[in-house]
Coordinates of C-alpha atoms in Angstrom, one line a residue:
Chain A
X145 CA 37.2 232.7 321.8
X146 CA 36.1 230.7 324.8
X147 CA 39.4 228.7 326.1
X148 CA 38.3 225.4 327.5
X149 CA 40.6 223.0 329.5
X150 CA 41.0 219.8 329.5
X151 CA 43.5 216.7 330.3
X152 CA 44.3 216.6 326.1
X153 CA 45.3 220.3 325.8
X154 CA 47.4 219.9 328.7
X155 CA 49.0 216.8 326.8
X156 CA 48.8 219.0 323.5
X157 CA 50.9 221.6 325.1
X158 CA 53.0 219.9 327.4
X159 CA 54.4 218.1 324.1
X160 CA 54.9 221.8 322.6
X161 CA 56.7 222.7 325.1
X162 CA 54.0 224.8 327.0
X163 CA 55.0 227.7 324.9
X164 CA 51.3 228.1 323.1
X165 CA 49.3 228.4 325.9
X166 CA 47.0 231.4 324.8
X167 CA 46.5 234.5 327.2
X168 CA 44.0 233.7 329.5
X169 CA 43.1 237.7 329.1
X170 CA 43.0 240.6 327.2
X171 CA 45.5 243.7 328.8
X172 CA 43.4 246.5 327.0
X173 CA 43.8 250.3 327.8
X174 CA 41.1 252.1 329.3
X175 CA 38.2 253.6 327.5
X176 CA 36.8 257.1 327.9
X177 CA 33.4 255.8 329.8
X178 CA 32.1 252.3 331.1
X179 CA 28.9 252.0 332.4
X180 CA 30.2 249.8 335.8
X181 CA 33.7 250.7 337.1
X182 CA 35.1 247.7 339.5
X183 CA 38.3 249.5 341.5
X184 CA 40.2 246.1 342.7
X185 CA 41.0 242.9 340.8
X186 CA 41.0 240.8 343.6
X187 CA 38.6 237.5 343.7
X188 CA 35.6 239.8 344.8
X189 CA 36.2 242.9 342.1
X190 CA 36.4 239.8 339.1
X191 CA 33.6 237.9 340.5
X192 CA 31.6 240.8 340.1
X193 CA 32.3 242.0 336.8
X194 CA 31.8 238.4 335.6
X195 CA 28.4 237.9 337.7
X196 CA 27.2 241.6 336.1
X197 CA 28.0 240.4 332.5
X198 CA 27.2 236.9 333.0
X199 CA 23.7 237.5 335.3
X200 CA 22.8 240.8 334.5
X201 CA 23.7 241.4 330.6
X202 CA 26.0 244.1 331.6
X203 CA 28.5 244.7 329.0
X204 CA 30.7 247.8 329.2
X205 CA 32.7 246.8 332.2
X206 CA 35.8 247.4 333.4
X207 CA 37.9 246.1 336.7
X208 CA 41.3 248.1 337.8
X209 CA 44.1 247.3 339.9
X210 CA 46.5 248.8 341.2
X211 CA 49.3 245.8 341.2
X212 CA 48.5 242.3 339.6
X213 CA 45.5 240.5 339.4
X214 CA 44.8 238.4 342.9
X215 CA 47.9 239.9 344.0
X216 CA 46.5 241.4 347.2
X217 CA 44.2 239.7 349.7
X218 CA 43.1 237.2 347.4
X219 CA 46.9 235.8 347.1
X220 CA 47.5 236.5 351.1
X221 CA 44.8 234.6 353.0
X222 CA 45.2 230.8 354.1
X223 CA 42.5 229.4 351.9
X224 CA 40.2 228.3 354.3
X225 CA 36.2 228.0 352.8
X226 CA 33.2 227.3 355.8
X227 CA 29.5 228.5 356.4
X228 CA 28.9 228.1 359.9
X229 CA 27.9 231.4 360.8
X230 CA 26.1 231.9 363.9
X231 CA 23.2 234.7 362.6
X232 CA 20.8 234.0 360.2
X233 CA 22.0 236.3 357.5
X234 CA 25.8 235.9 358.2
X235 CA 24.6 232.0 357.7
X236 CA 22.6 232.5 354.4
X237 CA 25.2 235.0 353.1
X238 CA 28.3 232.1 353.7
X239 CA 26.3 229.1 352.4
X240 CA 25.6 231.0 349.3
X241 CA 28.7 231.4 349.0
X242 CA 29.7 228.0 349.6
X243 CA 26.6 226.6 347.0
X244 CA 28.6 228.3 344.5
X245 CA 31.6 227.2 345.3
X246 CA 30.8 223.3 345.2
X247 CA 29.9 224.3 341.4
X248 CA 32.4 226.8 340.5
X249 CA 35.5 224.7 339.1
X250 CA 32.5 223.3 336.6
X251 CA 31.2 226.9 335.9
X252 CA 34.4 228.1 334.9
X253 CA 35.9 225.5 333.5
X254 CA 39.2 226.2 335.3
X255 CA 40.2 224.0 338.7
X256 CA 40.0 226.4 341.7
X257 CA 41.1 223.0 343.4
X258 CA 38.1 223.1 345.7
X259 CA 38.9 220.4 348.5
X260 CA 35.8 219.6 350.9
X261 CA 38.0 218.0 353.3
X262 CA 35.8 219.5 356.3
X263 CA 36.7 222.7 359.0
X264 CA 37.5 221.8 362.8
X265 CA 36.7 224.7 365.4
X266 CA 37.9 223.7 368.8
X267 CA 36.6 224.3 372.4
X268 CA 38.7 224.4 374.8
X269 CA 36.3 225.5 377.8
X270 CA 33.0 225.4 379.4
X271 CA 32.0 228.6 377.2
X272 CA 33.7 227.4 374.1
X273 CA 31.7 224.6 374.7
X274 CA 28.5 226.3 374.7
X275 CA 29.3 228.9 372.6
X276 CA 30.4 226.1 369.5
X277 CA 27.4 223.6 371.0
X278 CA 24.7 226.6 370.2
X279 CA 26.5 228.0 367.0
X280 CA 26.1 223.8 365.7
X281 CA 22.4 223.8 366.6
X282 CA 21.8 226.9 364.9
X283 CA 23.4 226.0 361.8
X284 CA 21.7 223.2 361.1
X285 CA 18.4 225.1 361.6
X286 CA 19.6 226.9 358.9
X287 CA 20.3 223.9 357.1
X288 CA 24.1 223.8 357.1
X289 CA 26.0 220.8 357.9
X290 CA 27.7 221.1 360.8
X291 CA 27.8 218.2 364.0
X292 CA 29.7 218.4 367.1
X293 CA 32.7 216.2 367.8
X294 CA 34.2 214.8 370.9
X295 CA 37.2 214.8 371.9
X296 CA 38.0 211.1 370.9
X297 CA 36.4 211.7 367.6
X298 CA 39.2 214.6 367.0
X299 CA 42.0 212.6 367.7
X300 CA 40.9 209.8 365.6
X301 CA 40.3 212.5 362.7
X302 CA 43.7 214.1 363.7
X303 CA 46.0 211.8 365.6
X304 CA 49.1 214.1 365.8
X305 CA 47.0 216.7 367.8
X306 CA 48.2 216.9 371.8
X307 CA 44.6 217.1 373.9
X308 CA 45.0 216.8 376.6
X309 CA 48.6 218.0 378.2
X310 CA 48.7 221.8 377.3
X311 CA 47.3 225.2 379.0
X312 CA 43.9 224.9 377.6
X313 CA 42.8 221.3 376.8
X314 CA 40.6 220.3 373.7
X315 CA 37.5 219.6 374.8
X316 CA 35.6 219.2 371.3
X317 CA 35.0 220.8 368.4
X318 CA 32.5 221.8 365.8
X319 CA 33.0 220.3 362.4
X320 CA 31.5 220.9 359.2
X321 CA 31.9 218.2 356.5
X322 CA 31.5 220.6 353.5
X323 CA 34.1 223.0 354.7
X324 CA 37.6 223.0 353.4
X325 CA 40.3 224.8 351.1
X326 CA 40.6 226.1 347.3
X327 CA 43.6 227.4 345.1
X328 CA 43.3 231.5 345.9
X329 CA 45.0 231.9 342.9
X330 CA 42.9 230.2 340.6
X331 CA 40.0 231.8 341.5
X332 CA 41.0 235.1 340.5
X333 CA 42.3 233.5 337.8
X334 CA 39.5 232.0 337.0
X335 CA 36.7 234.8 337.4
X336 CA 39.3 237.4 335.0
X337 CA 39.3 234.4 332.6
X338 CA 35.6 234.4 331.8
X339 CA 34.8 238.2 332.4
X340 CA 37.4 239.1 329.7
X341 CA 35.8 237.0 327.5
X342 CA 32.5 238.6 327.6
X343 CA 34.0 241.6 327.0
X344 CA 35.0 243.3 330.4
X345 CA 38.1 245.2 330.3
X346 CA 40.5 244.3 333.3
X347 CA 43.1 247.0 333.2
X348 CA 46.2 246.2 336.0
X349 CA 48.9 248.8 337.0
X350 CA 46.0 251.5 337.2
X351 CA 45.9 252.5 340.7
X352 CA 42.6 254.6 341.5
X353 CA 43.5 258.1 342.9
X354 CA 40.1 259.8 343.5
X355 CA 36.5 259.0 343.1
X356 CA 34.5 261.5 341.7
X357 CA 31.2 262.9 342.3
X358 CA 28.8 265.6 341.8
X359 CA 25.9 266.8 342.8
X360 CA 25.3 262.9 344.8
X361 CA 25.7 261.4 342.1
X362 CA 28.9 259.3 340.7
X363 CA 31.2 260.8 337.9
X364 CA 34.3 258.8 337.0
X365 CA 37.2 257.5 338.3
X366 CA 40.7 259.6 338.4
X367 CA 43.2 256.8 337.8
X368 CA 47.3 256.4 337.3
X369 CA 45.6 256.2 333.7
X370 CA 44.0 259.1 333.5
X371 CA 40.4 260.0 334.4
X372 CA 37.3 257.4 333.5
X373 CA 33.7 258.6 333.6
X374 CA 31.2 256.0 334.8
X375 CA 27.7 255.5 335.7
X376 CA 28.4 252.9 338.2
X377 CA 31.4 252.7 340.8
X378 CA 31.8 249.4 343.0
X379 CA 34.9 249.5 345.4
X380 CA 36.2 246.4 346.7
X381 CA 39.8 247.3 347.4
X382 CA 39.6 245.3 350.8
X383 CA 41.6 247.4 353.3
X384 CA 42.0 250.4 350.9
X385 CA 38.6 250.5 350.6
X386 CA 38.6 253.4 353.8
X387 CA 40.8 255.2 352.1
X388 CA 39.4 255.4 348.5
X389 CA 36.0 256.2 350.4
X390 CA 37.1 259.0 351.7
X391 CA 37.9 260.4 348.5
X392 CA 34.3 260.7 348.0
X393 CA 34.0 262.0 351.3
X394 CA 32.2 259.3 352.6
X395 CA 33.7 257.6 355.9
X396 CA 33.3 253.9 356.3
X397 CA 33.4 252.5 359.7
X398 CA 36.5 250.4 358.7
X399 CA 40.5 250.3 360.2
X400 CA 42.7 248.7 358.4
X401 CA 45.3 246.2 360.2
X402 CA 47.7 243.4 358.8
X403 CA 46.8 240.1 359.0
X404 CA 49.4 237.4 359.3
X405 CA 50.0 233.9 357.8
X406 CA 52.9 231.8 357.5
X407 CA 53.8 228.1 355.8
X408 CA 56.6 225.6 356.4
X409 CA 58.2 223.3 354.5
X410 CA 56.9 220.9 352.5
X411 CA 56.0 217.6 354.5
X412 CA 54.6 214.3 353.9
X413 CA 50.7 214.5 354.2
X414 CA 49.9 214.5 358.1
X415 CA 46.5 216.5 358.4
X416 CA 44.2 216.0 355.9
X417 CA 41.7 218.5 357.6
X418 CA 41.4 222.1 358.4
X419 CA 41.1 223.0 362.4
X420 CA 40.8 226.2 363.4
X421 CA 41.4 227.4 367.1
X422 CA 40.3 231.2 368.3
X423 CA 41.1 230.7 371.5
X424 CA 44.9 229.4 371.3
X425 CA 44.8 231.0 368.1
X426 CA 46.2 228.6 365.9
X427 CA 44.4 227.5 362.8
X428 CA 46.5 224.9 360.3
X429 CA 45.9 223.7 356.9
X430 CA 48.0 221.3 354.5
X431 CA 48.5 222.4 351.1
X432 CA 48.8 220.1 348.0
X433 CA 52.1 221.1 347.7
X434 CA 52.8 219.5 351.3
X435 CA 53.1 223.0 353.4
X436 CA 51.4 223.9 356.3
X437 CA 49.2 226.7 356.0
X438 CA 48.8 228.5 359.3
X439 CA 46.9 231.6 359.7
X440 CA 48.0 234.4 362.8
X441 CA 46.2 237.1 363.7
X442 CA 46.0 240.7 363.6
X443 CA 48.2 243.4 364.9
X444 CA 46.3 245.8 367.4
X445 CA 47.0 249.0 365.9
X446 CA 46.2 250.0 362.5
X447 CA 48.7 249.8 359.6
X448 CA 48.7 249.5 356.2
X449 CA 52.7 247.6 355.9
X450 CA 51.8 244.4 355.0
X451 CA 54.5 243.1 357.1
X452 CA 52.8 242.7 360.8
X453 CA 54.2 242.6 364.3
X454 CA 56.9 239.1 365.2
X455 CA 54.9 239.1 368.5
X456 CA 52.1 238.1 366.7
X457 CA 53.7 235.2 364.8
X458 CA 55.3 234.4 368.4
X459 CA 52.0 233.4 369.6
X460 CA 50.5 231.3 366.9
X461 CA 54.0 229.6 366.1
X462 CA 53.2 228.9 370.4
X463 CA 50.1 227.7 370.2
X464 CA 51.0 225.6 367.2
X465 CA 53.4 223.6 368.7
X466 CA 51.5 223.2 371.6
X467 CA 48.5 221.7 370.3
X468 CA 50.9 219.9 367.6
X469 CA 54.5 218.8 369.4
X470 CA 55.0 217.1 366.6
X471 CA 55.5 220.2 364.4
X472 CA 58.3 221.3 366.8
X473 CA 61.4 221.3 365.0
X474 CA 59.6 222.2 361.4
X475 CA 61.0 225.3 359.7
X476 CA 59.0 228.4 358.4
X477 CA 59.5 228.9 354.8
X478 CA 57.7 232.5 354.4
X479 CA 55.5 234.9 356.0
X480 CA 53.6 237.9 354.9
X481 CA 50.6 239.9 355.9
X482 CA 47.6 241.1 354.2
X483 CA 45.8 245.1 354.8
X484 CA 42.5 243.7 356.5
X485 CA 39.4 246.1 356.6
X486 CA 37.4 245.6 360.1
X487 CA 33.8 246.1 360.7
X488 CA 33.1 247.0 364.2
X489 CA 30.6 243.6 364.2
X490 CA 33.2 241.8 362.2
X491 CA 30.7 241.5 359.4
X492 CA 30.7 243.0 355.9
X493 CA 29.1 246.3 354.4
X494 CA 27.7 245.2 350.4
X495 CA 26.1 248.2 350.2
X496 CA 24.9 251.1 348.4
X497 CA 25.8 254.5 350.3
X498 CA 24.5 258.3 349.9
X499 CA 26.2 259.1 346.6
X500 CA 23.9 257.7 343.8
X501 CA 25.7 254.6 341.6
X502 CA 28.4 254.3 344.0
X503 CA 28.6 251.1 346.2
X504 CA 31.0 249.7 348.6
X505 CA 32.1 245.8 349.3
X506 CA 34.1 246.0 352.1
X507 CA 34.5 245.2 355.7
X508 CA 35.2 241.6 355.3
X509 CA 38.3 241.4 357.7
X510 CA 39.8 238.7 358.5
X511 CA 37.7 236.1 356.8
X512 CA 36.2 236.7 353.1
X513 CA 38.1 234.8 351.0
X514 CA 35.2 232.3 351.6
X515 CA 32.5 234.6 350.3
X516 CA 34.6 235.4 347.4
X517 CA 32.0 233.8 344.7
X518 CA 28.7 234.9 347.1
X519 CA 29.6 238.3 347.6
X520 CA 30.5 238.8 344.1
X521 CA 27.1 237.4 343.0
X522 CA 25.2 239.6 345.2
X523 CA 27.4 242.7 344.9
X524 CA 26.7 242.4 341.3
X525 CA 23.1 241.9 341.5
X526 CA 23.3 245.1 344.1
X527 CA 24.8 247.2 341.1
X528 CA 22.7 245.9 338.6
X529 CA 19.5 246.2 340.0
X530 CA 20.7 249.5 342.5
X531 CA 19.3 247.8 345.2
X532 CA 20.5 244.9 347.7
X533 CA 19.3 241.1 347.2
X534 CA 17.9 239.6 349.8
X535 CA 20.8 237.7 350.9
X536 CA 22.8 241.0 351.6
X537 CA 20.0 243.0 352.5
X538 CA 21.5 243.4 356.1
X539 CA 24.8 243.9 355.0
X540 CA 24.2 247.7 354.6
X541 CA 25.7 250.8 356.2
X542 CA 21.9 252.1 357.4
X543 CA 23.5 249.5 360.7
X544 CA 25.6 251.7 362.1
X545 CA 23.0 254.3 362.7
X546 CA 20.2 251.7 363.7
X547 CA 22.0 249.7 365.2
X548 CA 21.1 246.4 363.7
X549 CA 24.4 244.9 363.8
X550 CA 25.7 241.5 363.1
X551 CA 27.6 240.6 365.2
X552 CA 29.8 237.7 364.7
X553 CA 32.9 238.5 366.6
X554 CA 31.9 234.4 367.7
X555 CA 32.6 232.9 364.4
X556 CA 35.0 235.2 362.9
X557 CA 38.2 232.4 363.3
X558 CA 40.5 235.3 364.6
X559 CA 39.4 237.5 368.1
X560 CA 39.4 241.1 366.7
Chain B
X242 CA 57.4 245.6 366.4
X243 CA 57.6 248.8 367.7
X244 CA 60.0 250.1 370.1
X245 CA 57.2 252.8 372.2
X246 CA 59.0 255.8 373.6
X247 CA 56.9 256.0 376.8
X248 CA 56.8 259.7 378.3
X249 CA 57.2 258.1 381.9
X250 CA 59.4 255.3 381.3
X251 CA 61.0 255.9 378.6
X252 CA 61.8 253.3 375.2
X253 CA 60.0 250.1 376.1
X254 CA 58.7 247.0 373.7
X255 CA 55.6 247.6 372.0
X256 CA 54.4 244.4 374.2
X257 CA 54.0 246.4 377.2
X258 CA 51.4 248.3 375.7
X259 CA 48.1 248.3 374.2
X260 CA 46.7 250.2 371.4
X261 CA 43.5 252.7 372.1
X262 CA 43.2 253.6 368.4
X263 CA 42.5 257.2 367.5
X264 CA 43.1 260.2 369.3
X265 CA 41.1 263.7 370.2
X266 CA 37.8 261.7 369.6
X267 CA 35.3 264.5 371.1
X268 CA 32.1 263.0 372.1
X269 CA 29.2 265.1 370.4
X270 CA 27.4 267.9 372.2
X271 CA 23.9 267.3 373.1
X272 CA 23.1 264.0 373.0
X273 CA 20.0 263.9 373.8
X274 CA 18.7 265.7 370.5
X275 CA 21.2 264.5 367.7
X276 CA 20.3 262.0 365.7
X277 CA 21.0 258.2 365.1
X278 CA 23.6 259.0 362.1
X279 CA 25.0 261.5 363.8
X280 CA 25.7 259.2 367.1
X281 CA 26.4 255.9 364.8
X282 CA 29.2 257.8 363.1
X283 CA 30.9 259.0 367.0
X284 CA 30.3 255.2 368.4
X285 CA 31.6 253.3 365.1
X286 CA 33.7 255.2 362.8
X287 CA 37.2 256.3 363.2
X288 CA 39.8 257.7 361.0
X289 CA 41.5 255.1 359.0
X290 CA 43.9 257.0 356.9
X291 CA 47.1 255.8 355.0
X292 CA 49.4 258.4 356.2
X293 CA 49.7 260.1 359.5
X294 CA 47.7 258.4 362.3
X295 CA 47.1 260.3 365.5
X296 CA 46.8 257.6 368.3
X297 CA 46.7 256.6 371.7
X298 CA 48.1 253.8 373.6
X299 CA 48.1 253.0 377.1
X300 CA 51.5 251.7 378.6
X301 CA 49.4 248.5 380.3
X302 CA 52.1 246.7 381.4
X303 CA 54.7 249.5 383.3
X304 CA 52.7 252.9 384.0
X305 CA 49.5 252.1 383.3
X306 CA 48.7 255.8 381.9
X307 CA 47.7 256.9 378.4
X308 CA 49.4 259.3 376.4
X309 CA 48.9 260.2 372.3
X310 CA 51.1 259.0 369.7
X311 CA 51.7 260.1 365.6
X312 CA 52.6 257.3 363.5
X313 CA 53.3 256.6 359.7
X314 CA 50.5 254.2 359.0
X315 CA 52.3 253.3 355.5
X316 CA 55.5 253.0 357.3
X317 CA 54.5 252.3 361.2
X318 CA 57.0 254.9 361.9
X319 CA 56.6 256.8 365.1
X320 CA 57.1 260.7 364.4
X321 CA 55.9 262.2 367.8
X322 CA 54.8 261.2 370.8
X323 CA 53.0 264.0 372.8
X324 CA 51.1 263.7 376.8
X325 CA 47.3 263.3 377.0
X326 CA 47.0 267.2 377.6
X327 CA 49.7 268.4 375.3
X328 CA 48.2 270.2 372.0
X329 CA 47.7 268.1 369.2
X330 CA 50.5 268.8 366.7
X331 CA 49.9 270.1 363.0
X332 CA 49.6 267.8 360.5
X333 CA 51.6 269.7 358.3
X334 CA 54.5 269.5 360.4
X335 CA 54.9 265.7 359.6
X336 CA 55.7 264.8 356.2
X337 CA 53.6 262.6 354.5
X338 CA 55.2 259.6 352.6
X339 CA 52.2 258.3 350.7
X340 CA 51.3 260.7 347.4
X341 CA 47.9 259.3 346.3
X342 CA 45.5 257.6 348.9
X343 CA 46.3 254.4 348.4
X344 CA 50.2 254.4 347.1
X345 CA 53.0 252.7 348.4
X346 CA 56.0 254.9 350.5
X347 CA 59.3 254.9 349.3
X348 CA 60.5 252.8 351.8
X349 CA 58.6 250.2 353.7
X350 CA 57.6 248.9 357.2
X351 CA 61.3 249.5 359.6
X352 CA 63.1 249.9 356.4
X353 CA 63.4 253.4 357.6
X354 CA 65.1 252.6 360.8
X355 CA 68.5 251.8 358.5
X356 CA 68.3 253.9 355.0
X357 CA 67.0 257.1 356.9

């Protein structure tokens, strides 16, 4: 049965109690054979299995994860939803994504608390200048809305930022209007809600253990649940995804790092923007709940402890206070870090590969909570059809041996 | 953070050094007639296991030489730290905390360092 929302079953419910809420999905054990196979149930892995059934007619589907729904990535990143990509197909690929977004809490009809309250990059050189200056003009060649600000314009958008007496002043930024943040949460939420009911099975607590193959082509899965034949195989298990490959034998050009974020106690709203720094490295958000959302970067060595180094925290907590003295005396609430997979041209791989109905989505590294509904709606479409669409056409693995990269080390809001 | 057992200095803060990620890379013989794949998978792709990581840092900020490290990539802990031309060692000497690809070890990141 289709579960709508609306402000009288919240009054409905809250007047029971809350204790009738219906399950938003089913928690069904696996079947023998599916014709698709998603391994992760992150925002990606349900976006696709509801983008296959609800674009492509697909029906016997089934998404496993290892933990919890949305309990990886998709619950560790800061949130943080732009498009201004320097390349042409980095550009088309994140406005897709963003399209679908500014439509999504309708299409669902669950709030992924999509907030368009803009994204800041700052400059704070001659070359960040230039760099941000060209990266503006070529977005809005491409359409996307994206203007340059100067300095005065920042501080009257965010008055508690310090300019002008630190180590490397702000000299201006890029800003894109349509930018902002959305509940991570609710998106996986969301995607699970609506794939379950049109019949995809999401099975959690089954952990993937080998792909199989034969002969190039796909054959199942060998799960914590026992083996599942397939036809199809998608893996999006973000920075796992190198080592589920290599099951198959197939090696990705990926390497898995943690990724840090932190957030303070709740405040008073005082920055009702997002601004992102990559050379300070600093990037802040304010969540409804009143935190700050603050996004480090990665450690330099490959790990898979979702913990990350204190140096790294030292830096951003540094910059932080630097470009915002005001935030000086704040405490940190908690910190984590997420497994990131890195592409050497910090871009993604939504690709088929050699083995025939196997596919990878991977390689999105520090940024690609942002593509979460656009790089489910192509990956699916990649599946369904066995061949890319034309927004991820260049998004294959056939780069690494022509070397048609794309390369956008520039825009990617952490240096990696 | 790790503490780096330099084979020159000695036990130093992992801030001193920088990572050079894998180790015993051998550039492919006869470049001139392999083929783009073939070179594509030396340039960009590196072992990326959960597990044991063989590794090379560079002390950047006291020696300034490179030697090879073994780490615990589910754990970050350092099991061997070896010269640039001492033999590799055998992965089976090194126990391997992680018993499916992507499982979880026992203990986590530095938990080791006080319930070993």
């Amino acid at each position: 049965m289709k579960k709508k929302y609306s402000i009288f079953s919240i009054a409905k419910n809250a007047l029971k109690g809350h204790k009738d809420w219906p399950k938003m999905w089913r928690s069904p054990e696996p079947r023998e054979f599916y014709d698709v196979i998603i391994i992760g149930g992150g925002g990606h892995g349900l976006g696709t299995a509801y983008y296959l059934a609800k674009e492509h007619g697909l029906k016997n589907i089934a998404v496993i994860e290892k933990g919890w729904l949305g309990g990886g990535n998709t619950g560790r990143n800061t949130t943080i939803i732009r498009s201004n990509y320097l390349w042409d197909d980095s550009a088309h690929l994140y406005e897709h994504s963003l399209k679908l977004w500014e439509n999504l809490s309708t299409e669902l009809n669950y709030n992924v608390m999509f907030s368009q309250r803009g994204v800041m990059n700052l400059a704070h050189n001659e070359h960040d200048i230039k760099e941000i200056k060209r990266r503006v003009s070529a977005n809005n060649l491409n359409g996307i809305d994206s203007i340059w600000l100067s300095k005065e314009e920042i501080q009257k958008k965010v008055p508690i930022m310090n300019t002008d007496n630190l180590r490397y002043p702000v000299l201006g930024a890029s800003y894109q209007p349509r930018g902002g943040t959305a509940r991570h949460d609710a998106v996986a939420w969301g995607f699970a809600m609506r794939a379950d009911e049109m019949g995809v099975d999401i099975i959690q607590n089954c952990e993937a253990h080998q792909i199989k193959t034969k002969n190039g082509k796909i054959e199942g899965v060998e799960t914590s649940k026992g083996f599942i034949r397939a036809n199809k195989v998608g893996v999006v298990a973000s920075g796992h995804t190198g080592v589920l490959a290599e099951t198959a034998g197939i090696r990705l050009p990926l390497q898995s790092k943690p990724l840090q974020a932190l957030v303070s106690e709740p405040i008073k709203p005082i920055i009702d923007t997002v601004v992102m720094s990559s050379a300070v490295h600093a990037y802040v958000s304010q969540s409804d709940k009143g935190e700050l959302v603050i996004g480090a970067g990665t450690d330099s060595y490959n790990s898979f402890t979702q913990r990350g180094g204190f140096n790294i925290i030292e830096e951003t907590v540094r910059a932080m206070v630097e470009l915002y003295p005001v935030f000086g005396k704040m405490k940190m609430l908690r910190q984590w870090g997420g497994i990131v997979d890195i592409c050497p041209d910090a871009s993604p791989i939504i690709s088929k590969c050699d083995v025939e109905g196997l596919f990878f989505n991977c390689g999105w590294g520090t940024g690609g909570f942002k593509a979460t509904p656009g790089s489910a709606n192509v990956f699916a479409h990649t599946i369904a059809k066995n061949e890319a669409h034309q927004i991820n056409s260049a998004f294959n693995l056939d780069r690494f041996a022509s070397g048609k990269l794309v390369d956008e080390h520039g825009a990617a809001a952490v240096a990696h | 953070m790790l503490i780096i057992d330099c084979p020159y200095c000695g036990p130093r803060d992992q801030s001193e050094f920088s990572n050079g990620g894998e180790a015993h890379v051998k550039r492919p013989d006869g470049s001139a007639e392999i083929g783009d794949r073939e070179w594509g998978e030396y340039v960009f792709i590196r072992a990326n296991p959960k597990g044991i990581f063989y590794e090379r840092w560079v002390h950047s900020h006291g020696c300034r030489k490179w030697f090879n490290c073994v780490r615990d990539t589910s754990t970050d802990e350092i099991l061997k730290i070896y010269k640039i031309d001492e033999e590799r060692p055998k992965l089976d000497s090194f126990k391997n905390n992680v018993k499916t690809p992507s499982g979880e070890p026992n203990l986590g990141s530095g938990n080791f360092t006080v319930k070993k």
